[in-house]
Short mmCIF file of C-alpha atoms in Angstrom, two decimals:
data_model
loop_
_atom_site.label_atom_id
_atom_site.label_comp_id
_atom_site.label_asym_id
_atom_site.label_seq_id
_atom_site.Cartn_x
_atom_site.Cartn_y
_atom_site.Cartn_z
CA MET A 222 111.66 108.69 146.13
CA ALA A 223 110.23 105.21 146.54
CA THR A 224 112.74 102.47 147.29
CA GLU A 225 112.96 99.37 145.08
CA ASP A 226 111.14 97.32 147.74
CA GLU A 227 108.38 99.92 147.97
CA GLY A 228 108.04 99.99 144.21
CA ASP A 229 107.86 96.20 144.09
CA LEU A 230 105.17 96.13 146.79
CA SER A 231 103.18 98.80 144.96
CA ALA A 232 103.24 96.72 141.77
CA ARG A 233 102.31 93.54 143.66
CA TYR A 234 99.45 95.37 145.34
CA GLN A 235 98.11 96.65 142.02
CA ASN A 236 98.26 93.13 140.59
CA THR A 237 96.34 91.95 143.63
CA LEU A 238 93.64 94.55 143.08
CA ASP A 239 93.37 93.55 139.43
CA ALA A 240 92.87 89.92 140.43
CA LEU A 241 90.24 90.95 142.97
CA SER A 242 88.43 92.96 140.29
CA SER A 243 88.18 89.81 138.17
CA LEU A 244 85.74 88.43 140.78
CA ILE A 245 83.24 91.25 140.21
CA THR A 246 80.34 89.87 138.17
CA LYS A 247 77.33 91.68 136.76
CA ARG A 248 75.04 88.87 137.86
CA GLY A 249 76.50 88.59 141.34
CA ARG A 250 74.46 91.19 143.14
CA PHE A 251 71.10 90.77 141.51
CA ALA A 252 70.78 87.05 140.85
CA SER A 253 68.59 86.42 143.86
CA ASN A 254 67.45 83.08 142.42
CA ASN A 255 70.87 81.49 143.01
CA GLN A 256 71.59 83.06 146.41
CA SER A 257 71.02 79.82 148.31
CA HIS A 258 73.33 77.88 145.98
CA ARG A 259 76.13 80.43 146.29
CA PHE A 260 75.66 80.48 150.06
CA ARG A 261 76.04 76.70 150.30
CA LEU A 262 79.30 76.95 148.35
CA LEU A 263 80.77 79.05 151.16
CA PHE A 264 81.07 75.95 153.35
CA HIS A 265 83.05 74.26 150.57
CA TYR A 266 85.31 77.30 150.25
CA LEU A 267 86.01 77.27 154.00
CA LYS A 268 87.02 73.64 153.73
CA VAL A 269 89.35 74.34 150.79
CA LEU A 270 90.99 77.13 152.78
CA GLU A 271 91.24 74.89 155.86
CA LEU A 272 89.39 77.47 157.93
CA GLU A 273 86.50 75.40 159.29
CA ASP A 274 88.01 74.83 162.75
CA ALA A 275 89.42 78.35 163.02
CA VAL A 276 86.08 79.99 162.20
CA SER A 277 84.18 77.71 164.58
CA GLN A 278 86.47 78.81 167.42
CA MET A 279 86.24 82.56 166.71
CA LYS A 280 84.46 84.75 169.24
CA ILE A 281 82.18 86.79 166.99
CA ILE A 282 79.78 89.73 167.21
CA HIS A 283 77.50 89.65 164.13
CA VAL A 284 75.49 92.74 163.11
CA ALA A 285 72.85 93.15 160.39
CA GLY A 286 70.47 96.02 159.62
CA THR A 287 69.50 98.57 157.00
CA LYS A 288 71.26 101.57 158.49
CA GLY A 289 73.64 102.02 161.38
CA LYS A 290 75.20 98.56 161.31
CA GLY A 291 78.62 99.89 160.28
CA SER A 292 78.53 102.51 163.03
CA THR A 293 77.40 99.90 165.57
CA CYS A 294 80.32 97.66 164.60
CA THR A 295 82.74 100.58 164.80
CA PHE A 296 81.56 101.55 168.29
CA SER A 297 81.78 97.91 169.39
CA GLU A 298 85.31 97.46 168.09
CA SER A 299 86.46 100.66 169.77
CA ILE A 300 84.95 99.66 173.13
CA LEU A 301 86.44 96.15 173.14
CA ARG A 302 89.87 97.45 172.14
CA CYS A 303 89.81 99.54 175.32
CA TYR A 304 89.69 96.25 177.25
CA GLY A 305 92.98 95.15 175.75
CA LEU A 306 91.36 92.69 173.36
CA ARG A 307 92.99 92.19 169.98
CA THR A 308 90.17 93.11 167.59
CA GLY A 309 89.34 92.16 164.02
CA LEU A 310 86.73 94.30 162.25
CA PHE A 311 85.21 93.48 158.86
CA THR A 312 82.95 96.17 157.35
CA SER A 313 81.73 97.28 153.94
CA PRO A 314 81.88 99.04 151.63
CA HIS A 315 85.25 100.76 151.47
CA LEU A 316 85.64 104.38 150.40
CA ILE A 317 89.12 104.66 148.91
CA ASP A 318 91.05 101.44 149.43
CA VAL A 319 89.69 97.92 149.84
CA ARG A 320 91.98 97.40 152.87
CA GLU A 321 89.66 99.68 154.86
CA ARG A 322 87.32 96.68 155.16
CA PHE A 323 89.83 94.79 157.31
CA ARG A 324 90.93 96.40 160.56
CA LEU A 325 93.27 94.87 163.09
CA ASN A 326 93.22 96.66 166.43
CA GLY A 327 91.52 99.61 164.75
CA ILE A 328 94.08 99.95 161.93
CA GLU A 329 93.49 98.84 158.35
CA ILE A 330 95.63 95.90 157.28
CA SER A 331 98.97 96.72 155.66
CA GLN A 332 99.49 96.32 151.92
CA GLU A 333 102.11 93.63 152.51
CA LYS A 334 99.88 91.47 154.70
CA PHE A 335 96.87 92.01 152.44
CA VAL A 336 98.83 90.83 149.40
CA ASP A 337 100.19 87.75 151.18
CA TYR A 338 96.83 86.65 152.60
CA PHE A 339 95.03 87.42 149.34
CA TRP A 340 97.21 85.21 147.16
CA CYS A 341 97.21 82.43 149.73
CA CYS A 342 93.40 82.28 149.45
CA PHE A 343 93.18 83.05 145.74
CA HIS A 344 95.57 80.29 144.62
CA LYS A 345 94.01 77.64 146.89
CA LEU A 346 90.52 78.42 145.63
CA LYS A 347 91.60 78.70 141.98
CA GLU A 348 93.10 75.20 142.12
CA LYS A 349 89.73 73.75 143.15
CA THR A 350 87.46 75.55 140.70
CA SER A 351 85.26 73.70 138.23
CA ASN A 352 82.04 74.22 136.30
CA GLU A 353 80.11 73.18 139.40
CA VAL A 354 82.29 75.15 141.83
CA PRO A 355 83.36 78.52 140.38
CA MET A 356 85.53 81.07 142.11
CA PRO A 357 83.70 83.00 144.85
CA THR A 358 82.09 86.26 143.84
CA TYR A 359 83.69 89.53 144.97
CA PHE A 360 82.05 89.98 148.38
CA CYS A 361 82.13 86.26 149.19
CA PHE A 362 85.87 86.24 148.56
CA LEU A 363 86.37 89.29 150.79
CA ALA A 364 84.44 87.62 153.62
CA LEU A 365 86.56 84.47 153.26
CA LEU A 366 89.68 86.63 153.19
CA ALA A 367 88.54 88.30 156.43
CA PHE A 368 88.27 84.91 158.13
CA LYS A 369 91.75 84.01 156.87
CA ILE A 370 93.23 87.28 158.13
CA PHE A 371 91.58 87.13 161.55
CA ALA A 372 92.53 83.47 162.03
CA ALA A 373 96.16 84.05 161.08
CA GLU A 374 96.40 87.21 163.18
CA GLN A 375 94.87 85.37 166.17
CA VAL A 376 92.42 88.10 167.17
CA ASP A 377 90.46 87.82 170.42
CA VAL A 378 87.20 89.09 168.96
CA VAL A 379 85.79 89.38 165.43
CA ILE A 380 83.17 92.03 164.68
CA LEU A 381 81.34 91.20 161.44
CA GLU A 382 79.12 93.62 159.58
CA VAL A 383 76.66 91.89 157.24
CA GLY A 384 77.14 92.98 153.65
CA LEU A 385 73.56 92.65 152.37
CA GLY A 386 70.52 91.14 154.04
CA GLY A 387 71.58 88.44 156.46
CA ARG A 388 70.19 85.00 155.69
CA PHE A 389 72.30 84.41 152.57
CA ASP A 390 75.05 86.91 153.31
CA ALA A 391 78.60 85.52 153.13
CA THR A 392 79.27 86.50 156.75
CA ASN A 393 76.41 84.24 157.85
CA VAL A 394 78.53 81.15 157.19
CA ILE A 395 79.43 81.36 160.89
CA GLN A 396 77.58 78.87 163.09
CA LYS A 397 77.83 80.16 166.66
CA PRO A 398 78.53 83.86 167.28
CA VAL A 399 78.69 85.11 170.85
CA VAL A 400 75.95 87.71 170.27
CA CYS A 401 73.97 89.16 167.34
CA GLY A 402 72.60 92.64 166.68
CA ILE A 403 70.01 94.13 164.30
CA SER A 404 70.30 97.87 163.74
CA SER A 405 67.49 100.07 162.37
CA LEU A 406 65.48 98.52 159.56
CA GLY A 407 64.10 100.32 156.53
CA TYR A 408 63.65 100.03 152.77
CA ASP A 409 66.83 99.24 150.86
CA HIS A 410 67.99 96.60 148.35
CA MET A 411 64.33 95.74 147.89
CA GLU A 412 64.95 93.96 144.58
CA ILE A 413 66.80 91.32 146.63
CA LEU A 414 65.36 91.47 150.15
CA GLY A 415 61.69 92.13 149.44
CA TYR A 416 59.34 95.07 149.14
CA THR A 417 57.82 95.03 152.63
CA LEU A 418 59.39 95.62 156.03
CA ALA A 419 58.23 92.13 157.05
CA GLU A 420 60.17 90.53 154.19
CA ILE A 421 63.24 92.66 154.87
CA ALA A 422 63.13 91.87 158.61
CA ALA A 423 62.90 88.15 157.86
CA GLU A 424 66.09 88.33 155.80
CA LYS A 425 67.93 90.30 158.49
CA ALA A 426 66.74 87.88 161.19
CA GLY A 427 68.48 85.14 159.21
CA ILE A 428 71.60 85.82 161.29
CA PHE A 429 69.85 84.63 164.48
CA LYS A 430 71.31 81.37 165.78
CA SER A 431 69.67 78.97 168.21
CA GLY A 432 70.28 80.03 171.80
CA VAL A 433 72.53 82.96 170.88
CA PRO A 434 71.45 86.23 172.57
CA ALA A 435 70.43 89.06 170.25
CA PHE A 436 69.67 92.75 170.53
CA THR A 437 67.86 95.24 168.34
CA VAL A 438 66.75 98.86 168.49
CA PRO A 439 63.11 100.07 168.43
CA GLN A 440 61.67 99.02 165.07
CA PRO A 441 58.42 99.65 163.17
CA ASP A 442 55.69 97.25 164.38
CA GLU A 443 55.66 95.28 161.12
CA ALA A 444 59.40 94.58 161.36
CA MET A 445 59.42 94.00 165.14
CA HIS A 446 56.71 91.36 164.87
CA VAL A 447 58.80 89.33 162.41
CA LEU A 448 62.00 89.69 164.47
CA ASN A 449 60.19 88.44 167.58
CA GLU A 450 58.64 85.57 165.66
CA LYS A 451 61.98 84.43 164.23
CA ALA A 452 63.69 84.80 167.61
CA SER A 453 61.01 82.74 169.34
CA LYS A 454 61.35 79.84 166.88
CA LEU A 455 65.09 79.65 167.57
CA GLU A 456 64.79 80.25 171.33
CA VAL A 457 66.77 83.45 170.94
CA ASN A 458 66.55 85.94 173.78
CA LEU A 459 65.88 89.08 171.72
CA GLN A 460 66.01 92.34 173.67
CA VAL A 461 65.22 95.87 172.49
CA VAL A 462 67.71 98.54 173.59
CA GLU A 463 67.02 102.26 173.83
CA PRO A 464 69.29 105.07 172.56
CA LEU A 465 72.20 106.05 174.75
CA ASP A 466 71.81 109.19 176.83
CA SER A 467 72.70 112.23 174.71
CA SER A 468 75.02 113.53 177.44
CA GLN A 469 77.58 110.93 176.34
CA ARG A 470 80.16 112.25 173.88
CA LEU A 471 80.43 110.10 170.76
CA GLY A 472 83.21 109.85 168.21
CA LEU A 473 80.63 109.59 165.42
CA GLN A 474 78.43 112.64 164.90
CA GLY A 475 74.67 112.83 164.47
CA GLU A 476 71.71 112.31 166.78
CA HIS A 477 71.01 108.92 165.20
CA GLN A 478 74.35 107.66 166.48
CA TYR A 479 73.00 107.47 170.04
CA LEU A 480 70.76 104.65 168.84
CA ASN A 481 73.72 102.81 167.30
CA ALA A 482 75.83 103.46 170.39
CA GLY A 483 73.11 101.99 172.62
CA LEU A 484 73.10 98.83 170.53
CA ALA A 485 76.89 98.62 170.64
CA VAL A 486 76.88 98.95 174.44
CA ALA A 487 74.41 96.06 174.75
CA LEU A 488 76.44 93.87 172.38
CA CYS A 489 79.74 94.59 174.13
CA SER A 490 78.31 94.14 177.63
CA THR A 491 76.98 90.71 176.67
CA PHE A 492 80.18 89.77 174.86
CA LEU A 493 82.39 90.70 177.81
CA LYS A 494 80.22 88.71 180.23
CA GLU A 495 80.29 85.69 177.91
CA ILE A 496 84.10 85.66 177.87
CA GLY A 497 84.34 86.22 181.62
CA ILE A 498 84.87 89.98 181.91
CA ASP A 499 82.29 91.71 184.12
CA ASP A 500 83.39 95.34 184.44
CA LYS A 501 81.54 97.12 187.23
CA ASN A 502 84.40 99.41 188.21
CA GLY A 503 84.20 103.18 187.82
CA LEU A 504 80.64 103.33 186.56
CA ASN A 505 79.65 106.77 185.30
CA GLN A 506 76.86 108.15 187.50
CA THR A 507 75.04 109.78 184.58
CA ASN A 508 74.77 106.84 182.19
CA GLY A 509 76.04 103.92 184.26
CA LEU A 510 78.78 103.05 181.80
CA PRO A 511 82.27 101.83 182.75
CA ALA A 512 85.11 104.23 181.95
CA LYS A 513 86.39 101.96 179.15
CA PHE A 514 82.99 102.05 177.44
CA ILE A 515 83.00 105.86 177.60
CA SER A 516 86.50 105.98 176.14
CA GLY A 517 85.62 103.57 173.33
CA LEU A 518 82.46 105.43 172.38
CA SER A 519 84.16 108.82 172.34
CA ASN A 520 87.14 107.65 170.28
CA ALA A 521 85.29 105.65 167.62
CA TYR A 522 86.03 106.72 164.05
CA LEU A 523 84.39 105.77 160.76
CA MET A 524 85.45 107.42 157.53
CA GLY A 525 82.65 108.74 155.34
CA ARG A 526 80.02 109.21 158.02
CA ALA A 527 79.25 112.72 159.23
CA MET A 528 82.69 114.09 158.31
CA VAL A 529 83.61 117.75 157.95
CA VAL A 530 86.57 118.27 155.60
CA PRO A 531 87.91 121.66 154.40
CA ASP A 532 89.00 121.85 150.77
CA LEU A 533 92.75 121.34 150.45
CA GLU A 534 93.26 124.29 148.07
CA LEU A 535 90.67 126.70 149.54
CA PRO A 536 90.07 125.67 153.17
CA GLU A 537 88.49 129.01 154.14
CA GLU A 538 86.21 129.22 151.12
CA ILE A 539 84.97 125.61 150.71
CA VAL A 540 84.04 123.10 153.39
CA TYR A 541 82.72 119.64 152.53
CA TYR A 542 80.19 117.87 154.74
CA LEU A 543 80.43 114.19 153.89
CA ASP A 544 77.89 111.53 154.70
CA GLY A 545 77.31 108.32 152.75
CA ALA A 546 73.56 108.25 153.46
CA HIS A 547 71.70 106.31 150.76
CA SER A 548 68.32 105.30 152.21
CA PRO A 549 65.27 107.50 152.90
CA GLU A 550 65.69 107.30 156.68
CA SER A 551 69.42 107.95 156.62
CA MET A 552 68.79 110.92 154.31
CA GLU A 553 66.69 112.52 157.03
CA ALA A 554 69.35 111.81 159.66
CA CYS A 555 71.96 113.32 157.32
CA ALA A 556 69.80 116.43 156.80
CA ILE A 557 69.41 116.94 160.55
CA TRP A 558 73.16 116.55 161.12
CA PHE A 559 74.06 118.91 158.23
CA SER A 560 71.56 121.55 159.35
CA LYS A 561 72.89 121.44 162.89
CA GLN A 562 76.45 121.87 161.61
CA ILE A 563 75.41 124.86 159.49
CA LYS A 564 73.69 126.59 162.41
CA GLN A 565 76.67 126.03 164.69
CA ASN A 566 79.01 127.40 162.03
CA GLN A 567 76.86 130.50 161.52
CA GLU A 568 77.10 131.26 165.22
CA ARG A 569 80.91 131.08 165.11
CA ASN A 570 81.60 132.60 161.69
CA GLN A 571 80.60 136.03 160.44
CA LYS A 572 81.30 135.16 156.82
CA ARG A 573 78.21 134.72 154.63
CA SER A 574 77.67 131.13 153.61
CA GLU A 575 75.89 129.28 150.83
CA GLN A 576 74.77 125.68 151.06
CA ILE A 577 75.39 123.51 147.98
CA LEU A 578 74.35 119.91 147.40
CA LEU A 579 76.73 117.55 145.61
CA PHE A 580 74.73 114.41 144.98
CA ASN A 581 74.92 111.02 143.38
CA CYS A 582 73.04 107.79 144.03
CA MET A 583 73.30 104.37 142.51
CA SER A 584 70.74 103.49 139.85
CA VAL A 585 69.32 100.74 142.09
CA ARG A 586 68.09 103.46 144.46
CA ASP A 587 64.90 105.45 143.97
CA PRO A 588 65.91 109.12 144.05
CA SER A 589 62.26 110.15 144.44
CA LEU A 590 62.49 108.64 147.94
CA LEU A 591 65.82 110.30 148.72
CA LEU A 592 65.99 113.87 147.39
CA PRO A 593 62.55 115.02 148.66
CA ARG A 594 63.30 113.69 152.16
CA LEU A 595 66.68 115.39 152.20
CA ARG A 596 65.43 118.73 150.94
CA SER A 597 62.27 118.94 153.04
CA LYS A 598 64.08 117.97 156.25
CA CYS A 599 66.76 120.61 155.62
CA ILE A 600 64.13 123.27 154.93
CA GLU A 601 62.27 122.18 158.06
CA GLN A 602 65.51 122.80 159.97
CA GLY A 603 65.92 126.26 158.38
CA VAL A 604 68.56 125.32 155.78
CA ASP A 605 68.04 125.61 152.03
CA PHE A 606 70.39 124.79 149.16
CA LYS A 607 71.30 127.58 146.77
CA ARG A 608 72.63 125.15 144.18
CA ALA A 609 72.73 121.45 143.46
CA ILE A 610 75.35 119.51 141.51
CA PHE A 611 74.95 116.02 140.06
CA VAL A 612 77.84 113.84 138.90
CA PRO A 613 78.13 110.35 137.35
CA ASN A 614 78.02 107.08 139.22
CA VAL A 615 81.38 105.89 137.91
CA SER A 616 83.80 105.62 140.81
CA VAL A 617 87.03 106.59 139.05
CA TYR A 618 89.05 107.03 142.23
CA ASN A 619 87.73 104.09 144.22
CA GLN A 620 90.66 101.72 144.51
CA VAL A 621 89.54 98.21 143.68
CA GLY A 622 91.15 97.44 140.36
CA SER A 623 93.22 99.24 137.79
CA SER A 624 92.41 102.95 137.75
CA SER A 625 93.35 103.12 134.08
CA GLU A 626 90.71 100.52 133.26
CA VAL A 627 88.05 102.32 135.29
CA ALA A 628 88.91 105.66 133.76
CA THR A 629 88.14 104.35 130.28
CA ARG A 630 84.56 103.53 131.20
CA VAL A 631 81.97 105.83 129.72
CA GLU A 632 78.59 106.13 131.33
CA SER A 633 75.46 107.71 129.99
CA MET A 634 74.61 110.98 131.69
CA SER A 635 70.88 110.31 131.45
CA TRP A 636 70.73 109.24 135.10
CA GLN A 637 72.26 112.52 136.26
CA PHE A 638 69.93 114.58 134.12
CA GLY A 639 67.04 112.64 135.62
CA LEU A 640 68.28 113.58 139.11
CA GLN A 641 68.49 117.19 138.00
CA ARG A 642 64.92 117.17 136.68
CA LEU A 643 63.66 115.72 139.93
CA TRP A 644 65.51 118.37 141.93
CA GLU A 645 64.19 121.18 139.76
CA SER A 646 60.64 119.89 140.12
CA LEU A 647 61.10 120.05 143.90
CA ALA A 648 62.36 123.62 143.57
CA ARG A 649 59.36 124.59 141.41
CA GLY A 650 57.02 123.09 143.98
CA LYS A 651 58.65 125.15 146.69
CA ALA A 652 58.42 128.30 144.57
CA LYS A 653 54.68 127.74 144.00
CA SER A 654 54.19 127.19 147.72
CA ASN A 655 56.03 130.43 148.50
CA SER A 656 53.97 132.29 145.91
CA ARG A 657 50.71 131.09 147.44
CA SER A 658 51.88 132.29 150.85
CA ASP A 659 52.78 135.73 149.44
CA SER A 660 56.48 135.08 149.96
CA LYS A 661 59.10 135.76 147.36
CA GLY A 662 60.46 132.66 145.69
CA ASN A 663 64.18 132.09 146.10
CA GLY A 664 64.87 132.60 142.43
CA GLU A 665 68.49 131.55 143.02
CA ASP A 666 68.00 127.80 143.02
CA LYS A 667 70.31 126.45 140.33
CA SER A 668 71.29 122.93 139.43
CA PHE A 669 74.11 121.59 137.30
CA VAL A 670 75.24 118.30 135.83
CA PHE A 671 78.96 117.63 135.36
CA SER A 672 80.43 114.72 133.46
CA SER A 673 82.96 114.01 136.20
CA LEU A 674 83.62 114.78 139.85
CA PRO A 675 86.92 116.60 139.15
CA LEU A 676 85.08 119.01 136.85
CA ALA A 677 82.53 119.69 139.60
CA VAL A 678 85.28 120.38 142.16
CA ASP A 679 87.10 122.67 139.70
CA TRP A 680 83.85 124.59 139.17
CA LEU A 681 83.36 124.98 142.93
CA ARG A 682 86.90 126.27 143.35
CA ASP A 683 86.59 128.72 140.44
CA ASN A 684 83.36 130.12 141.90
CA ALA A 685 84.87 130.30 145.39
CA ARG A 686 87.83 132.33 144.10
CA GLN A 687 85.41 134.78 142.51
CA SER A 688 83.25 135.06 145.64
CA LYS A 689 85.78 135.39 148.43
CA GLN A 690 83.27 136.90 150.83
CA VAL A 691 81.16 133.72 150.68
CA ARG A 692 81.93 130.35 152.19
CA PHE A 693 80.59 127.35 150.27
CA GLN A 694 79.26 124.62 152.54
CA VAL A 695 78.94 121.56 150.33
CA LEU A 696 76.91 118.56 151.46
CA VAL A 697 78.20 115.44 149.68
CA THR A 698 75.78 112.56 150.04
CA GLY A 699 73.69 109.87 148.35
CA SER A 700 76.48 107.34 147.88
CA LEU A 701 79.47 106.11 149.87
CA HIS A 702 81.28 105.75 146.55
CA LEU A 703 80.86 109.46 145.89
CA VAL A 704 82.17 110.29 149.37
CA GLY A 705 85.20 108.07 148.78
CA ASP A 706 85.84 109.60 145.38
CA LEU A 707 85.78 113.09 146.81
CA LEU A 708 88.07 112.26 149.72
CA ARG A 709 90.59 110.77 147.35
CA LEU A 710 90.35 113.72 144.97
CA ILE A 711 90.65 116.59 147.47
CA LYS A 712 93.50 114.92 149.37
CA LYS A 713 95.66 114.49 146.27
#
């Protein structure tokens, strides 16, 4: 049973989440016309919170990008922790609990500390609000809260993942990071960042600071040209790093992670040199990395990326493959990872298996750029889905505010039926192709729409109980929110 103190903390924490939810605004994410105004307000908020000096003295690694920036930050944090540095990591989004965004020495902040720091910031800002200076929006507040936490906890290094874009992102209120990184660029959030790679690259390059070294990975020519141009204007030494050697064991799975790991190694090497640590002891002969780098890379962990989780009720019959991919390029990387996992499992397990897709994407995404890439890359790798399941966008289990409030929301199912129609059109196209090549069409491709994720999981379990000779391998992708919902549901 929970003690009285535990019960009190639980209630205080729920009240805190409710207050945080009040900062979520419908206009916040899409009102690109007032981005510059809201960004300028951040400097006022820092002053109100008396954080200007503390932030200016922080030793920061700042990372932007379309995909891989969270993984790059995670690798970096893990490496630097191996050097005995007290680390502060701020990432987004969270999967289950908002505290995941704030890690101290690799561990998410406790409920007690989160509550205390939250109200300290919330009350100070609330006292100074006016028509001209409203309360910060949701993500802006979280970024400010991160600065408060890391200042109070006196961390040695802060690793900041940009939330969206770069130039007007709340994390970009910092003036002098130690080093900056740009992970792989692609098409995402185009309604805000622009519809060309050049426009998107310009926004990401907004984190460059005069004279601060920066690193990026190989980029498309259009994007690389802009990055170089922006770096040159600010006298930034921008270097391109190659993927890490694939012989190195990584804590995060997937071939694409070697690119992110290579970027993390460059960022950490530069950071350590800047603070006076030049580790040349015990270099690995294969990849030239110090032992502490190897340890950090191999022990990195990031929930929701390339995770394999057996079902709690039917661990032998259902296995979930979780990846929060939500851009065209990350869909392909997810497909390659999933296909590789399936092939490895088939070699080890004699039980017949069926691959099932459990999919959801936010309505700001274009599913016609996601589902075809996912399906074709899987088929190219020799893996085909027998069934596909689509569920609503509502994140009932994602802990931000009151779950009872979220549960009462009703969302039209038209989006899910649209996803289903797109999937079925892809299946028909494949069947026609097979017919033309004198091959038999699968005939077993089936797709379903469920009004909630719990109903979809119940259906999977019912079918698994009836087909005990078959193992269901369920790829859950398209949205980090969906991945978080499922983790919360199956671990109940």
